[in-house]
Amino acid sequence: MDGWGTTLRYDFAQDIGETVTLINMSPDMKKIMIVTGKITGCDNYLVPECKLAMRFKVADANHFHECQKWVGHHFSMVYGDYAQQIAAVAADYGMEVLQA
């Protein structure tokens, strides 16, 4: 009613420099993209849109975009570097790991 949707609002600029791990899966659930990076900022989180956008830096942006074409652009994220643990579990399930 007041122009806000059910979208999480958080200012990631408070966490600049923190390491994050993001994952996304391909529509057929055969590939998982695992990304680690550092938070560099936040989009305007108070704009009344259905979005929450964190800015982050990865080691190789071109490789990131090559992997992303298989999984799309909505990722789940946790603070910390959990890439190896997630890759090990994905391998146990026979998934192809796209690491960026």
C-alpha atoms as a PDB file:
ATOM      1  CA  MET A   1       0.000   0.000   0.000  1.00  0.00           C
ATOM      2  CA  ASP A   2       2.862   2.417   0.689  1.00  0.00           C
ATOM      3  CA  GLY A   3       4.965   1.539  -2.383  1.00  0.00           C
ATOM      4  CA  TRP A   4       7.204  -1.047  -0.701  1.00  0.00           C
ATOM      5  CA  GLY A   5       7.191  -4.681  -1.717  1.00  0.00           C
ATOM      6  CA  THR A   6       8.311  -7.678   0.276  1.00  0.00           C
ATOM      7  CA  THR A   7      11.954  -7.103  -0.567  1.00  0.00           C
ATOM      8  CA  LEU A   8      14.762  -7.210   1.951  1.00  0.00           C
ATOM      9  CA  ARG A   9      16.403  -3.804   2.454  1.00  0.00           C
ATOM     10  CA  TYR A  10      20.014  -3.679   3.618  1.00  0.00           C
ATOM     11  CA  ASP A  11      22.901  -1.296   3.039  1.00  0.00           C
ATOM     12  CA  PHE A  12      25.797  -3.519   1.975  1.00  0.00           C
ATOM     13  CA  ALA A  13      28.072  -0.453   1.999  1.00  0.00           C
ATOM     14  CA  GLN A  14      28.355  -1.114   5.741  1.00  0.00           C
ATOM     15  CA  ASP A  15      30.253  -4.304   4.866  1.00  0.00           C
ATOM     16  CA  ILE A  16      32.765  -3.066   2.277  1.00  0.00           C
ATOM     17  CA  GLY A  17      35.752  -5.415   2.146  1.00  0.00           C
ATOM     18  CA  GLU A  18      33.901  -8.449   3.512  1.00  0.00           C
ATOM     19  CA  THR A  19      34.314 -11.730   1.620  1.00  0.00           C
ATOM     20  CA  VAL A  20      31.120 -13.334   0.312  1.00  0.00           C
ATOM     21  CA  THR A  21      30.249 -16.589  -1.418  1.00  0.00           C
ATOM     22  CA  LEU A  22      27.387 -16.650  -3.917  1.00  0.00           C
ATOM     23  CA  ILE A  23      25.770 -19.607  -5.668  1.00  0.00           C
ATOM     24  CA  ASN A  24      23.230 -20.148  -8.392  1.00  0.00           C
ATOM     25  CA  MET A  25      22.104 -23.259 -10.223  1.00  0.00           C
ATOM     26  CA  SER A  26      21.242 -23.921 -13.838  1.00  0.00           C
ATOM     27  CA  PRO A  27      17.571 -24.491 -14.659  1.00  0.00           C
ATOM     28  CA  ASP A  28      18.219 -28.216 -15.195  1.00  0.00           C
ATOM     29  CA  MET A  29      20.000 -28.426 -11.793  1.00  0.00           C
ATOM     30  CA  LYS A  30      23.076 -30.015 -13.406  1.00  0.00           C
ATOM     31  CA  LYS A  31      25.410 -27.028 -12.968  1.00  0.00           C
ATOM     32  CA  ILE A  32      26.181 -24.866  -9.959  1.00  0.00           C
ATOM     33  CA  MET A  33      28.030 -21.576 -10.160  1.00  0.00           C
ATOM     34  CA  ILE A  34      30.100 -20.732  -7.097  1.00  0.00           C
ATOM     35  CA  VAL A  35      31.488 -17.227  -6.757  1.00  0.00           C
ATOM     36  CA  THR A  36      33.673 -15.630  -4.123  1.00  0.00           C
ATOM     37  CA  GLY A  37      34.289 -11.926  -3.995  1.00  0.00           C
ATOM     38  CA  LYS A  38      34.636  -8.830  -1.854  1.00  0.00           C
ATOM     39  CA  ILE A  39      31.834  -6.362  -1.204  1.00  0.00           C
ATOM     40  CA  THR A  40      32.571  -2.960  -2.752  1.00  0.00           C
ATOM     41  CA  GLY A  41      29.276  -1.184  -2.158  1.00  0.00           C
ATOM     42  CA  CYS A  42      25.525  -1.168  -2.542  1.00  0.00           C
ATOM     43  CA  ASP A  43      22.969   0.191  -4.963  1.00  0.00           C
ATOM     44  CA  ASN A  44      20.440   2.611  -3.547  1.00  0.00           C
ATOM     45  CA  TYR A  45      18.617   0.128  -1.338  1.00  0.00           C
ATOM     46  CA  LEU A  46      15.878   2.606  -0.430  1.00  0.00           C
ATOM     47  CA  VAL A  47      14.538   2.989  -3.977  1.00  0.00           C
ATOM     48  CA  PRO A  48      11.029   1.456  -3.940  1.00  0.00           C
ATOM     49  CA  GLU A  49      11.782  -1.301  -6.432  1.00  0.00           C
ATOM     50  CA  CYS A  50      11.846  -5.059  -6.113  1.00  0.00           C
ATOM     51  CA  LYS A  51      15.614  -5.352  -5.795  1.00  0.00           C
ATOM     52  CA  LEU A  52      18.474  -5.703  -3.428  1.00  0.00           C
ATOM     53  CA  ALA A  53      21.794  -5.148  -5.155  1.00  0.00           C
ATOM     54  CA  MET A  54      25.210  -5.563  -3.648  1.00  0.00           C
ATOM     55  CA  ARG A  55      28.289  -4.500  -5.579  1.00  0.00           C
ATOM     56  CA  PHE A  56      31.214  -6.906  -5.357  1.00  0.00           C
ATOM     57  CA  LYS A  57      34.551  -7.598  -7.026  1.00  0.00           C
ATOM     58  CA  VAL A  58      35.594 -10.986  -8.351  1.00  0.00           C
ATOM     59  CA  ALA A  59      39.023 -12.143  -9.519  1.00  0.00           C
ATOM     60  CA  ASP A  60      38.027 -12.392 -13.213  1.00  0.00           C
ATOM     61  CA  ALA A  61      34.893 -10.541 -14.350  1.00  0.00           C
ATOM     62  CA  ASN A  62      34.996 -12.024 -17.864  1.00  0.00           C
ATOM     63  CA  HIS A  63      35.066 -15.574 -16.487  1.00  0.00           C
ATOM     64  CA  PHE A  64      32.241 -14.654 -14.101  1.00  0.00           C
ATOM     65  CA  HIS A  65      30.045 -13.588 -17.038  1.00  0.00           C
ATOM     66  CA  GLU A  66      30.943 -16.703 -19.045  1.00  0.00           C
ATOM     67  CA  CYS A  67      29.776 -18.898 -16.154  1.00  0.00           C
ATOM     68  CA  GLN A  68      26.736 -16.756 -15.429  1.00  0.00           C
ATOM     69  CA  LYS A  69      25.205 -17.416 -18.843  1.00  0.00           C
ATOM     70  CA  TRP A  70      24.366 -20.946 -17.594  1.00  0.00           C
ATOM     71  CA  VAL A  71      22.670 -19.932 -14.350  1.00  0.00           C
ATOM     72  CA  GLY A  72      21.154 -16.458 -14.652  1.00  0.00           C
ATOM     73  CA  HIS A  73      21.570 -13.497 -12.339  1.00  0.00           C
ATOM     74  CA  HIS A  74      19.755 -14.208  -9.054  1.00  0.00           C
ATOM     75  CA  PHE A  75      22.211 -15.587  -6.493  1.00  0.00           C
ATOM     76  CA  SER A  76      22.065 -16.814  -2.914  1.00  0.00           C
ATOM     77  CA  MET A  77      24.795 -15.328  -0.726  1.00  0.00           C
ATOM     78  CA  VAL A  78      26.563 -15.958   2.571  1.00  0.00           C
ATOM     79  CA  TYR A  79      29.337 -14.052   4.291  1.00  0.00           C
ATOM     80  CA  GLY A  80      32.687 -15.867   4.221  1.00  0.00           C
ATOM     81  CA  ASP A  81      34.489 -18.119   1.751  1.00  0.00           C
ATOM     82  CA  TYR A  82      32.691 -21.458   1.481  1.00  0.00           C
ATOM     83  CA  ALA A  83      33.541 -22.233  -2.147  1.00  0.00           C
ATOM     84  CA  GLN A  84      35.523 -25.418  -1.438  1.00  0.00           C
ATOM     85  CA  GLN A  85      32.883 -26.879   0.865  1.00  0.00           C
ATOM     86  CA  ILE A  86      30.058 -26.147  -1.583  1.00  0.00           C
ATOM     87  CA  ALA A  87      32.066 -27.539  -4.506  1.00  0.00           C
ATOM     88  CA  ALA A  88      32.721 -30.766  -2.573  1.00  0.00           C
ATOM     89  CA  VAL A  89      29.014 -31.273  -1.849  1.00  0.00           C
ATOM     90  CA  ALA A  90      28.090 -30.439  -5.456  1.00  0.00           C
ATOM     91  CA  ALA A  91      30.609 -33.005  -6.715  1.00  0.00           C
ATOM     92  CA  ASP A  92      29.054 -35.623  -4.432  1.00  0.00           C
ATOM     93  CA  TYR A  93      25.758 -34.967  -6.211  1.00  0.00           C
ATOM     94  CA  GLY A  94      27.353 -35.182  -9.654  1.00  0.00           C
ATOM     95  CA  MET A  95      26.924 -31.517 -10.473  1.00  0.00           C
ATOM     96  CA  GLU A  96      29.199 -29.600 -12.798  1.00  0.00           C
ATOM     97  CA  VAL A  97      30.884 -26.835 -10.796  1.00  0.00           C
ATOM     98  CA  LEU A  98      31.376 -23.471 -12.476  1.00  0.00           C
ATOM     99  CA  GLN A  99      33.733 -21.570 -10.192  1.00  0.00           C
ATOM    100  CA  ALA A 100      34.326 -17.846 -10.624  1.00  0.00           C
END
